[in-house]
Coordinates of C-alpha atoms in Angstrom, one line a residue:
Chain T
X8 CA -127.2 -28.9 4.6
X9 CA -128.1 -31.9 7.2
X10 CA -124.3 -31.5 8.1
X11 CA -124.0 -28.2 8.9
X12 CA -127.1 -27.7 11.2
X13 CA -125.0 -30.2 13.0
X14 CA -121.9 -28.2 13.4
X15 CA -123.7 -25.3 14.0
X16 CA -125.7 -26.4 17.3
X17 CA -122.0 -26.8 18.7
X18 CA -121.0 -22.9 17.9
X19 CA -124.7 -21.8 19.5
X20 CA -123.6 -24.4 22.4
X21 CA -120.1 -22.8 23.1
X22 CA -121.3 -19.6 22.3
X23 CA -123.7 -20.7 25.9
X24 CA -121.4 -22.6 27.5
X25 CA -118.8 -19.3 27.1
X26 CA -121.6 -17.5 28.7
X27 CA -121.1 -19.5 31.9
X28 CA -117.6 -19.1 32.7
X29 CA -117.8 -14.9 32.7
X30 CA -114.9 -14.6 35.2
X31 CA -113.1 -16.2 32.0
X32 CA -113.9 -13.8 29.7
X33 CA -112.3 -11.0 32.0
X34 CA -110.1 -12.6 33.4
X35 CA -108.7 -12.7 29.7
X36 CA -109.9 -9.7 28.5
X37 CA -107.6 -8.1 31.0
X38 CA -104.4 -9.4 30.5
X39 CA -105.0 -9.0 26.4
X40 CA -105.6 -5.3 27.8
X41 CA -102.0 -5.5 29.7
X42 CA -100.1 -6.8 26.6
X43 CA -101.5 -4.1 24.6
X44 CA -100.2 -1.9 26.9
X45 CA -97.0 -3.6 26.7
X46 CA -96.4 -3.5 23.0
X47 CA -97.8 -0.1 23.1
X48 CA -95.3 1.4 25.8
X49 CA -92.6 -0.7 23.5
X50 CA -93.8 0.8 19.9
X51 CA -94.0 4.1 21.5
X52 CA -90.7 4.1 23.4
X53 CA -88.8 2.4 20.1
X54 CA -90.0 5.5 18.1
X55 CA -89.0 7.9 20.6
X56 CA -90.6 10.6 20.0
X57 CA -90.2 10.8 15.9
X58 CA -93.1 11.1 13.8
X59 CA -91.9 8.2 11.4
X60 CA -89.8 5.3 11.3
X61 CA -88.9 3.3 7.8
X62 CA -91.8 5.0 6.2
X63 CA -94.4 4.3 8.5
X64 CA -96.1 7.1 10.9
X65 CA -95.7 6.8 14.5
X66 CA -99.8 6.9 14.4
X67 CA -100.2 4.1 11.9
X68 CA -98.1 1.8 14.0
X69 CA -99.8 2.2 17.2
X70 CA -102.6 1.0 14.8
X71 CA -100.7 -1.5 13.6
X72 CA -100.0 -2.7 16.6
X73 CA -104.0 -2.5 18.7
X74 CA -105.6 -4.2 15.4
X75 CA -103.2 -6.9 16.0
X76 CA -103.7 -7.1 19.8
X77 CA -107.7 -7.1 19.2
X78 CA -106.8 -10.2 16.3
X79 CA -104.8 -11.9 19.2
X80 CA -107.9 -11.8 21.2
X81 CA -110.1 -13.0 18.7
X82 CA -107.8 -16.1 17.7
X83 CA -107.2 -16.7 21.6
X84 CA -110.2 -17.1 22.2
X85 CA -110.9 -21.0 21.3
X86 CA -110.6 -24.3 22.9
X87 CA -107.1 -24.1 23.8
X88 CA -104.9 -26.9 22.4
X89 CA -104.0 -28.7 25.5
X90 CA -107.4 -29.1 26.3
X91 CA -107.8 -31.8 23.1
X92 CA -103.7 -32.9 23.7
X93 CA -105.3 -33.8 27.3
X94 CA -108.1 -36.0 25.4
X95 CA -105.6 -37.1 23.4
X96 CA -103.5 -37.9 26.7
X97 CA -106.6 -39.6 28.5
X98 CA -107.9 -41.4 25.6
X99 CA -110.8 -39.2 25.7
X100 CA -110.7 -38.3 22.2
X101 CA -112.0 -42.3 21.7
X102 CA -115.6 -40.9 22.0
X103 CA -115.3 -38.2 19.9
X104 CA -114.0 -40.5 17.2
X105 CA -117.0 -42.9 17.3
X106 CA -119.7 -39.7 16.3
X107 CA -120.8 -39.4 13.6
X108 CA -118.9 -35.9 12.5
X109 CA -116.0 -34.8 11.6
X110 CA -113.7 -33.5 14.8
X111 CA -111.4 -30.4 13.2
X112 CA -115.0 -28.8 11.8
X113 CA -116.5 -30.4 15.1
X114 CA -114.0 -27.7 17.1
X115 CA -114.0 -24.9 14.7
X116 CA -117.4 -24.7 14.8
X117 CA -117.6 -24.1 18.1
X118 CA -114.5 -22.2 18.9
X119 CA -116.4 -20.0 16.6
X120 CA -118.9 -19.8 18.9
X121 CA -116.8 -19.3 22.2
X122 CA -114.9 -16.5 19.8
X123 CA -118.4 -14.6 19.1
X124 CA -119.2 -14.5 22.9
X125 CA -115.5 -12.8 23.9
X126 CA -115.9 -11.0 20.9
X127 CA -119.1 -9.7 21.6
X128 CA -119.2 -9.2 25.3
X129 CA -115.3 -7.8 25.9
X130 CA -113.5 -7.1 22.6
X131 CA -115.5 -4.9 20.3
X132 CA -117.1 -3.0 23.2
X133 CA -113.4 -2.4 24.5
X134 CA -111.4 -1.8 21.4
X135 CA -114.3 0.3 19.6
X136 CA -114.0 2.8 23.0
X137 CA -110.0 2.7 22.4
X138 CA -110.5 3.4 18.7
X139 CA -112.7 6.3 20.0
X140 CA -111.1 8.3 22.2
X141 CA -107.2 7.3 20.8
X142 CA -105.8 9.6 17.4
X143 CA -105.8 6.2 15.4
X144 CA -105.3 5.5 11.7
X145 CA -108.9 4.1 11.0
X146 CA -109.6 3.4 7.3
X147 CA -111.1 5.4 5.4
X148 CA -113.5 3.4 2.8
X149 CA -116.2 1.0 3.6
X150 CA -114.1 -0.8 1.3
X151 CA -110.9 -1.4 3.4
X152 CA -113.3 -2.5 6.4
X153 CA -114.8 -4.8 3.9
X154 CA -111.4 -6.5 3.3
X155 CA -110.2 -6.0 6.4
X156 CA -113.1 -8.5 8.1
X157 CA -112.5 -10.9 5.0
X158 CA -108.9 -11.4 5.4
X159 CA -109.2 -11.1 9.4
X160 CA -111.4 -14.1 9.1
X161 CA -109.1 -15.9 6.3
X162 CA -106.2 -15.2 8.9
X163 CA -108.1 -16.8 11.6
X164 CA -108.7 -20.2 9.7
X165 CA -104.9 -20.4 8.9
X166 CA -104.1 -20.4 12.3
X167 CA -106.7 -22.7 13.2
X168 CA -105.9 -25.6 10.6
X169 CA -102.4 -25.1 11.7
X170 CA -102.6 -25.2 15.3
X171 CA -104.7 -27.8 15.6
X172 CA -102.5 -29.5 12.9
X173 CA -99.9 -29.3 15.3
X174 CA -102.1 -30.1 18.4
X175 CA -102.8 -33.3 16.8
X176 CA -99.0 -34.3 16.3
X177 CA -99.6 -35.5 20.3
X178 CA -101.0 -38.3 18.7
X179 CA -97.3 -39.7 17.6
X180 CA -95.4 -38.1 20.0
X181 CA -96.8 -38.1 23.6
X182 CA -94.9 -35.9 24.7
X183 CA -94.1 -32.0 22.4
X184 CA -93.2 -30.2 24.8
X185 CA -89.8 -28.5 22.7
X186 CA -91.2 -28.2 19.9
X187 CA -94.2 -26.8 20.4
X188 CA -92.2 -24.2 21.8
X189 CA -90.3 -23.4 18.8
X190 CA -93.7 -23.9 17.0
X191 CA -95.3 -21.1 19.2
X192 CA -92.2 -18.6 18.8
X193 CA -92.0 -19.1 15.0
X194 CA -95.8 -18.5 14.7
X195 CA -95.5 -15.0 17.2
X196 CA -93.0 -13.7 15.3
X197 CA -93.3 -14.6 11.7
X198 CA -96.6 -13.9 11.8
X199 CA -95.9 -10.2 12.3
X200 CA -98.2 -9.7 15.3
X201 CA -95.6 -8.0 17.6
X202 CA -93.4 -6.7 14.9
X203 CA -94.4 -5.9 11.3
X204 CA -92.5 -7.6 8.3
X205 CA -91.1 -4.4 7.1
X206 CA -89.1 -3.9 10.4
X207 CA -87.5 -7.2 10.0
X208 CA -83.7 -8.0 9.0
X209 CA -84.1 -8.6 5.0
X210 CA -83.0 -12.6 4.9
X211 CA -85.9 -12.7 8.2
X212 CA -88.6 -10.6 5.8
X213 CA -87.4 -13.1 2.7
X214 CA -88.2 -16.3 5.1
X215 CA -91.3 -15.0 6.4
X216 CA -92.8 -14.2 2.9
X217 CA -92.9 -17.6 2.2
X218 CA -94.7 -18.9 5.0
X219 CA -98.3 -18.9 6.0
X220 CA -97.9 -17.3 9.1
X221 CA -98.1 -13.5 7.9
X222 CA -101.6 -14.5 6.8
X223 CA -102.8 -14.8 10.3
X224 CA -101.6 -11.6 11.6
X225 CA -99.4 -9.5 9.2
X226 CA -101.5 -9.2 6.4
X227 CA -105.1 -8.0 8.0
X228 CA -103.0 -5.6 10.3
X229 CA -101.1 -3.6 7.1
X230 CA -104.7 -3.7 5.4
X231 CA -106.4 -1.9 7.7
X232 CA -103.4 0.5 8.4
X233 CA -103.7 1.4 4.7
X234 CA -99.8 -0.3 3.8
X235 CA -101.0 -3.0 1.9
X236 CA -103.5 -1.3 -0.6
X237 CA -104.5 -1.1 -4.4
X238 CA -103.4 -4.6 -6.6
X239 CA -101.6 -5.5 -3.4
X240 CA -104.8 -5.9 -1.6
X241 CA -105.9 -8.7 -4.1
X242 CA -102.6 -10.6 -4.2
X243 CA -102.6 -10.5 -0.2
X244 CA -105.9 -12.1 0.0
X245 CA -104.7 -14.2 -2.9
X246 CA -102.1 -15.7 -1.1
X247 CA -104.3 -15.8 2.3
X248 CA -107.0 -18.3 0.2
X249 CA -103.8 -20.4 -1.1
X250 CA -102.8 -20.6 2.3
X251 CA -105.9 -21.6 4.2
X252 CA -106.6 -24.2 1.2
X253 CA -103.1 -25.9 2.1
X254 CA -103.4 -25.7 5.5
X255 CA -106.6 -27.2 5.8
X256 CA -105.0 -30.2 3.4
X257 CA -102.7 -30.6 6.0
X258 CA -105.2 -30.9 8.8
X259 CA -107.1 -32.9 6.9
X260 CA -103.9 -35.2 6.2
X261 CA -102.5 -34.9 9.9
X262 CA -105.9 -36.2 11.2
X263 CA -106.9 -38.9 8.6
X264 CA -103.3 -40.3 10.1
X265 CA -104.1 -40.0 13.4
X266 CA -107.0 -41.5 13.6
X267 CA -105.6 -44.6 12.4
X268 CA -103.4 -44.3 14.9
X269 CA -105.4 -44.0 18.0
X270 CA -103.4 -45.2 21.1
X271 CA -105.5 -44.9 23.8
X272 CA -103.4 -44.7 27.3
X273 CA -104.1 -46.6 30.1
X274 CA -108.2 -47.7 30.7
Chain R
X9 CA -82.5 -28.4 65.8
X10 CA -85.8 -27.5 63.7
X11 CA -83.6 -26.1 61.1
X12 CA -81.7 -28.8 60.4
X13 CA -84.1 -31.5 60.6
X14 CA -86.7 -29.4 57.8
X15 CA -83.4 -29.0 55.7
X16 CA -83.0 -32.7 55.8
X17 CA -86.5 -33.6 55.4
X18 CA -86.7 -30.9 52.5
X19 CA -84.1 -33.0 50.7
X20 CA -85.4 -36.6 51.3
X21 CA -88.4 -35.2 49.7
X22 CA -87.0 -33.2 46.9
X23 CA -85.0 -36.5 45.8
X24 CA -87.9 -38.5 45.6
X25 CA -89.5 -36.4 43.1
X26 CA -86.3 -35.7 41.3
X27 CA -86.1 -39.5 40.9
X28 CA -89.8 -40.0 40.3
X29 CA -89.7 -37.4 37.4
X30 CA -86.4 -39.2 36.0
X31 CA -88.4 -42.0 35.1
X32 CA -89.4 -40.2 32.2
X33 CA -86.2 -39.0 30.7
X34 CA -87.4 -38.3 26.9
X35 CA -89.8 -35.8 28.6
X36 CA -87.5 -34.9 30.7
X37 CA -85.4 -33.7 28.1
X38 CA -87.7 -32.2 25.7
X39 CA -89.0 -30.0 28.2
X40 CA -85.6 -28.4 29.0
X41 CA -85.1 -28.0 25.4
X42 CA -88.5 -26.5 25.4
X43 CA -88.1 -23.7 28.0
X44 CA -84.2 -23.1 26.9
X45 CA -86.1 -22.0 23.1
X46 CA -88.9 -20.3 24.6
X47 CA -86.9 -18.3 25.9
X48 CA -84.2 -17.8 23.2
X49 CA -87.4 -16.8 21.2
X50 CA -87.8 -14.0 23.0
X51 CA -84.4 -13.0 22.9
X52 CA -84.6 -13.6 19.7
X53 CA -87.9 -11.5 19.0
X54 CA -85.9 -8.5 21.2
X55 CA -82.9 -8.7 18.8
X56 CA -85.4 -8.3 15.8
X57 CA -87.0 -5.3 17.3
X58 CA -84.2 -3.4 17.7
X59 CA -82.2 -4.4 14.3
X60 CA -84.0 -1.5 13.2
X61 CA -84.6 1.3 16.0
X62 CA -81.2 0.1 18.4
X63 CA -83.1 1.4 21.9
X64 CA -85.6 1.0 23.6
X65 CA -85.7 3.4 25.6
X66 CA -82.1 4.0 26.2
X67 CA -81.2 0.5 26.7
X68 CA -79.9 -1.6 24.0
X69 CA -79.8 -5.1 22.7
X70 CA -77.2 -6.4 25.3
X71 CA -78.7 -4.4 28.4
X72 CA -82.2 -5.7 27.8
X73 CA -80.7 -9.4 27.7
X74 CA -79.2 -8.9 30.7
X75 CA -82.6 -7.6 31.7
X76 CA -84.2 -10.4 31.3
X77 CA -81.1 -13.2 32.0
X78 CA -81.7 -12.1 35.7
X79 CA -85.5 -12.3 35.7
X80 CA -85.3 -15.7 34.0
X81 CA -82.7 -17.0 36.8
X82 CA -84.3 -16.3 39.4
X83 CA -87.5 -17.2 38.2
X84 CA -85.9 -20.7 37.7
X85 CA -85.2 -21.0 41.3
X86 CA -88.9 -19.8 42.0
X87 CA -90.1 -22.8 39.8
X88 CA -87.8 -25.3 42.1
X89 CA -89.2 -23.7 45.2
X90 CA -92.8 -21.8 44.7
X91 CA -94.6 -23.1 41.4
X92 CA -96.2 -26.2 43.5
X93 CA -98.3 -23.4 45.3
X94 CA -99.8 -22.6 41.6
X95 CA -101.9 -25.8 41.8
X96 CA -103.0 -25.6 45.7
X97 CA -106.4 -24.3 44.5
X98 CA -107.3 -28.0 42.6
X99 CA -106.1 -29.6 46.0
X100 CA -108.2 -28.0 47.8
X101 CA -111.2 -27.9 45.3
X102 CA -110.7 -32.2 45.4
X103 CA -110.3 -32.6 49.2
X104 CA -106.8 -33.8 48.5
X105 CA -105.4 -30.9 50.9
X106 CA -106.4 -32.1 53.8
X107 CA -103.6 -34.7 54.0
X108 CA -101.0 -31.8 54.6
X109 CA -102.7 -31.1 57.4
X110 CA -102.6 -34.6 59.2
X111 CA -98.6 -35.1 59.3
X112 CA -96.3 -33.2 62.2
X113 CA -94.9 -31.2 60.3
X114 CA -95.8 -27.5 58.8
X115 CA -98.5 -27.5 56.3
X116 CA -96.6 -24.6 54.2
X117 CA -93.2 -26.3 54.0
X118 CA -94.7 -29.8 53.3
X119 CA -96.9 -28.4 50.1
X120 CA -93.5 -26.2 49.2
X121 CA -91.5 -29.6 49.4
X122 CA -94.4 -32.1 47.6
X123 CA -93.2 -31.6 44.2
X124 CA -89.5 -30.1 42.7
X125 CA -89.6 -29.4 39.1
X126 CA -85.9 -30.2 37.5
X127 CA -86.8 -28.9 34.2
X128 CA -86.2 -25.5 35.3
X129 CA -82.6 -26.5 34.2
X130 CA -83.6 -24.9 31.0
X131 CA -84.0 -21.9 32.6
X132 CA -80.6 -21.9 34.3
X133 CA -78.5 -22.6 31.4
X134 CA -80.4 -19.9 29.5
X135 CA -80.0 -17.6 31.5
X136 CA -75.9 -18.9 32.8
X137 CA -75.3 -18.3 29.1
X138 CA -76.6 -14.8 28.5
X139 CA -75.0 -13.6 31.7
X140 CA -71.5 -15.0 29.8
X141 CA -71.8 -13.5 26.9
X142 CA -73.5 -10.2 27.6
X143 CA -70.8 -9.6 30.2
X144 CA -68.6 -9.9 27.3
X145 CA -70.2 -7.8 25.3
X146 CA -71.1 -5.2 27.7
X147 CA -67.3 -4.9 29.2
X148 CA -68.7 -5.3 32.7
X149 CA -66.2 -4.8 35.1
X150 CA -67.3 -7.5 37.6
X151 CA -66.1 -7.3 41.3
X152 CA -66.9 -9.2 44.5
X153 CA -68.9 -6.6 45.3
X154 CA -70.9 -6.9 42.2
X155 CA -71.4 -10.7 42.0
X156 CA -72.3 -10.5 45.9
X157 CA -74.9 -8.1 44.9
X158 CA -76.0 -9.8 42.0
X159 CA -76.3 -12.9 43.9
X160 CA -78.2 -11.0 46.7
X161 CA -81.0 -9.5 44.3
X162 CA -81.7 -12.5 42.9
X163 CA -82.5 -14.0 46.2
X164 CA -84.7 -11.0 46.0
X165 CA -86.5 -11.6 43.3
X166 CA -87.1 -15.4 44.3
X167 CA -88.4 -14.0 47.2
X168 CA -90.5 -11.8 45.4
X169 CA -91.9 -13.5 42.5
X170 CA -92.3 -17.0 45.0
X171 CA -94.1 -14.5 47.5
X172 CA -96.6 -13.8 44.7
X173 CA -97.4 -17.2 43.8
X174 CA -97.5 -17.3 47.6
X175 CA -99.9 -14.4 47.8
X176 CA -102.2 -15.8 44.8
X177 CA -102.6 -19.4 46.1
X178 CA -103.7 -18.1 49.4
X179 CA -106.9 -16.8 47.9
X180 CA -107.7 -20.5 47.4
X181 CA -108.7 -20.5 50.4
X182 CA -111.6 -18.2 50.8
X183 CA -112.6 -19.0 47.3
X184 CA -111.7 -22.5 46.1
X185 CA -110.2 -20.8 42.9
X186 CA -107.2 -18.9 42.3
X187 CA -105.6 -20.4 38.9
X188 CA -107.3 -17.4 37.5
X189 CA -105.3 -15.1 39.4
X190 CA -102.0 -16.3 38.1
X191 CA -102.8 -15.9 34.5
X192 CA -103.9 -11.9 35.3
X193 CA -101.2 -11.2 37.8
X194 CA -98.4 -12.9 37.6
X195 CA -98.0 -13.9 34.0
X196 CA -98.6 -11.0 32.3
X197 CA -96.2 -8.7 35.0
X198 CA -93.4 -11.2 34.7
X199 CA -93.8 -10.4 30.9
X200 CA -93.9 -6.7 31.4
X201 CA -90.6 -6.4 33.4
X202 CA -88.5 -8.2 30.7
X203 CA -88.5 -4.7 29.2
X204 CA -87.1 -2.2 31.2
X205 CA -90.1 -0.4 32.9
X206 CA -88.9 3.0 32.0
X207 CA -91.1 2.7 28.7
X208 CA -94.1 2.6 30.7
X209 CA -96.5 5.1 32.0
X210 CA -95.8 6.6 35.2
X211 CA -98.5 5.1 37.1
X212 CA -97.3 1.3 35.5
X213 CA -94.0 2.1 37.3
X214 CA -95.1 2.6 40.3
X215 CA -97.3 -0.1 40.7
X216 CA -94.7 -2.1 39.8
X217 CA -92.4 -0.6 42.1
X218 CA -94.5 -0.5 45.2
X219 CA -98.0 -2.5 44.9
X220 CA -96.5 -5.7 42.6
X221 CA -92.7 -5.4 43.6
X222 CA -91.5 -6.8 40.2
X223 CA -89.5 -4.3 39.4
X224 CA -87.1 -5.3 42.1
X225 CA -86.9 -8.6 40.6
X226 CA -84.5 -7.1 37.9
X227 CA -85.3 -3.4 36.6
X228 CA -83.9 -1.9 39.5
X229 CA -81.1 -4.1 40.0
X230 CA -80.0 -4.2 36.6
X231 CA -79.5 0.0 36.4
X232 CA -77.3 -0.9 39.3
X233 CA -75.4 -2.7 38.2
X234 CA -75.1 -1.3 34.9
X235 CA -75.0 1.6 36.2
X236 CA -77.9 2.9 34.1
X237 CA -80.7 5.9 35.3
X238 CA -83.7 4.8 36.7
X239 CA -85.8 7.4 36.0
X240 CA -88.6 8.4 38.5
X241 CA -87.1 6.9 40.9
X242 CA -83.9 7.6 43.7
X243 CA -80.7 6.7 42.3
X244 CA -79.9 2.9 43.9
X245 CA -83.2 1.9 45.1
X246 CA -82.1 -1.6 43.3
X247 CA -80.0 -2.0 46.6
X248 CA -83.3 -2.4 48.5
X249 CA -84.0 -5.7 46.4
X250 CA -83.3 -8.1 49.0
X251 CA -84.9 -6.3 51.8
X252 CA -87.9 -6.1 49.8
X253 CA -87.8 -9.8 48.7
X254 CA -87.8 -10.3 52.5
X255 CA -90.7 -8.2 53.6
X256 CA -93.3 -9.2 50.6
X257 CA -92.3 -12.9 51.6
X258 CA -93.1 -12.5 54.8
X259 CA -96.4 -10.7 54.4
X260 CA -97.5 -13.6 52.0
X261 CA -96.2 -15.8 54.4
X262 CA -98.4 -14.6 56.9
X263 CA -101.9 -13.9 54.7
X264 CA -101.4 -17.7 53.9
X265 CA -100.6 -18.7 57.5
X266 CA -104.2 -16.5 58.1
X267 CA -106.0 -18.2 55.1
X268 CA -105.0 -22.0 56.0
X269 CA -106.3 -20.7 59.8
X270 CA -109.5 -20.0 57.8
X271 CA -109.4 -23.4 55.9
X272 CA -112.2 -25.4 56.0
X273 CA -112.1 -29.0 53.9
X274 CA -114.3 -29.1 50.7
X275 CA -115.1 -32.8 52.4
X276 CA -116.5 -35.8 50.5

């Protein structure tokens, strides 16, 4: 218990800190804004007009497609990765070695905290106005909101104990440039957060189902839109808990090398 | 005489970084892999989007890469030129700006000439490659005419998009900050022209069209020269691309020239 009144002073202190920089938070909260009007204008020109596509309403994909914006928000919304690569790059990360916690649940703890300040201040207050005065597919049941939070959540700890997997891969290679590229591309679009799995070319959809990516985004997104539903709901969030449980082996792994491995750069 | 002598300069200068960044060849290299797969991703992603549906708004899979090949070249050449302008703000936040201002020659082409970033190779080959193949696919008939005008609206569009970074640096100097700027300006409407800008609301058209030219960069160009509707708007207003290029350069030219007069060091 000791432990985690540690870790949770550093979400109170970004939630503060977050607090500070409040050009940030629009600064952001405006171009998330502009996307969403990007992949709207594209959903709704792609349709063109008809009222379904491949089974799915015109209205449940605009849906689809603001839940995943407002999840692309949330998940944004924490220390970005070059921040820590830059520690890594300055040697930085030295100090944070020698206290006396442990670093990945040192930074998720307070990216949660940064996450419930954008969150609170520009996201819900924006999107619940959108989901107002917009003709959009909301569930239903207290029940689908329910599972909807739960597997939101899930989705955002897959993508953390993966990013930050990744982020830590600058420990052996200085430089990751290319392939964090290809590592950002694969994670946009088999995640489903531009383009739902069902749209995709079968062998794609068959790739993508194997992979914890369509935890992060895909799987909250068709929840709430009522796709996935009944059994289905339980095997999603199923799969989600499998997922995080790897991916935070992996982190765990990743780090537990790197740490060995500290070289620190220049003095 | 002036001419010449900047030209030169602008060389001498530009070789010393090209050499200084060479040094590093295994980042060198990554990085041009990097940009050449970012930017197949989104190819990639566009191809995936219309496996099902075929059009986006009356353009399809070929059209949009050629869409975007043009925005992607010339916003390779911007990167050469412009992108040093996108960290003036920390120079002047540190006090380093000031050293611009001490040496004979103009304080706008020495900051444009401090730094040359060759890994905007990736951006040429990806964007050499699409125009290749899609002009294949496409059957476009190209002509001197054509290529001349290709050629002279993408010296628009540097002009355009390298005005802009221009334009948003220059705020640095009545605020000490402008990074910010670029990530709510710039980044996300170089994003929204690589779709044609017919899906967009009206109003979104028009800004881009007349408030943040982008749309000059490539939407209007392209239905040139694929001879495609631009609806909204009168038939071959891509042909202004240049002229516009020319005119938004110039007014950021000038709002910076007015900003550095305003320029007081953040001292030490």
């Amino acid at each position: 218990m000791q432990s985690f009144h540690i870790y949770w002073t550093f979400t109170k202190k970004a939630f503060l800190r977050s607090a500070v920089y409040r050009f940030d938070v629009w600064s952001r909260l405006g171009s998330n804004l502009i996307f969403l009007l990007m992949w709207g204008s594209i959903w709704t020109a792609l349709y063109a007009g008809r009222e379904e596509a491949g089974g799915i309403s015109f209205q449940a994909m605009l849906t689809y497609i603001v839940v995943s914006q407002f999840l692309t928000g949330v998940n944004g919304a924490g220390t970005p990765l070059w921040e820590i690569q830059e520690k890594v790059r300055t040697g930085d990360i030295a100090l944070e070695l020698m206290r006396p916690f442990n670093v990945p649940l040192r930074y998720l703890f307070a990216d949660l905290g940064s996450v419930a300040f954008y969150a609170i201040t520009a996201l819900l207050p924006i999107y619940a106005i959108l989901f107002i005065v917009m003709d959009f597919a909301l569930p239903t049941s207290l029940w689908t909101w329910v599972i909807f939070i739960v597997a939101a959540f899930i989705g955002f700890l897959i993508r953390y104990c993966i990013e930050m997997a990744f982020g830590l891969l600058s420990f052996f290679l200085v430089e990751t440039g290319g392939i964090e590229d290809v590592f950002y591309f694969a994670m946009s679009l088999l995640s489903g957060s531009v383009i739902p799995l069902w749209f995709f070319p079968e062998w794609l959809a068959n790739i993508a189902v194997y992979l914890p990516f369509q935890g992060i985004y895909y799987i909250p997104n068709a929840i709430f839109i009522g796709e996935i539903a009944g059994g289905e709901i339980l095997l999603s969030i199923g799969l989600q808990i499998f997922w995080v449980f790897v991916c935070f082996f992996l982190l765990r792994f990743v780090w537990h090398k790197a740490s060995l491995k500290v070289v620190v750069q220049g003095g | 005489m002036a001419v010449v002598k900047y030209v030169n300069l602008y060389f001498k200068l530009v070789s010393a970084g090209i050499r200084a960044q060479m040094q590093y060849r295994f980042a060198f290299i990554m990085r041009i892999i990097g940009l050449v797969t970012a930017y197949t991703g989104t190819a990639v992603t566009m191809w995936v989007m219309l496996y099902q549906f075929q059009m986006l708004g009356s353009w399809n899979f070929y059209e949009m890469l050629f869409l975007y090949a043009i925005a992607i070249l010339s916003w390779g050449f911007c990167v050469v030129l412009f992108l040093h302008f996108r960290s003036l703000d920390t120079y002047i936040l540190n006090g380093t700006f000031d050293r611009f201002l001490v040496r004979p020659i103009n304080p706008f082409f020495h900051f444009m000439s401090m730094k040359f970033d060759v890994a905007s190779f990736g951006q040429f080959i990806f964007s050499i490659f699409i125009f290749i193949w899609v002009s294949f696919e496409l059957h476009i008939g190209w002509t001197i005419g054509k290529v001349l005008f290709l050629l002279a609206s993408i010296v628009g569009g540097i002009l355009i998009q390298g005005g802009m970074l221009v334009l948003i640096s220059a705020i640095a100097f009545w605020t000490t900050k402008s990074q910010q700027f670029y990530w709510v300006v710039m980044y996300p409407a170089r994003n929204l022209t690589n779709y044609p800008l017919v899906i967009y609301p009206k109003i979104v058209q028009w800004i881009a069209a007349f408030i943040v030219p982008f749309g000059f960069v490539n939407y209007f160009p392209a239905a040139v020269i694929l001879e495609k509707d631009a609806p909204f708007f009168p038939a071959n207003i891509g042909y202004f691309s240049p002229l516009v290029g020319l005119v938004f350069f110039l007014l950021s030219y000038y709002v910076w020239m007015l900003g550095l007069s305003r320029y007081k060091s953040a001292g030490s």
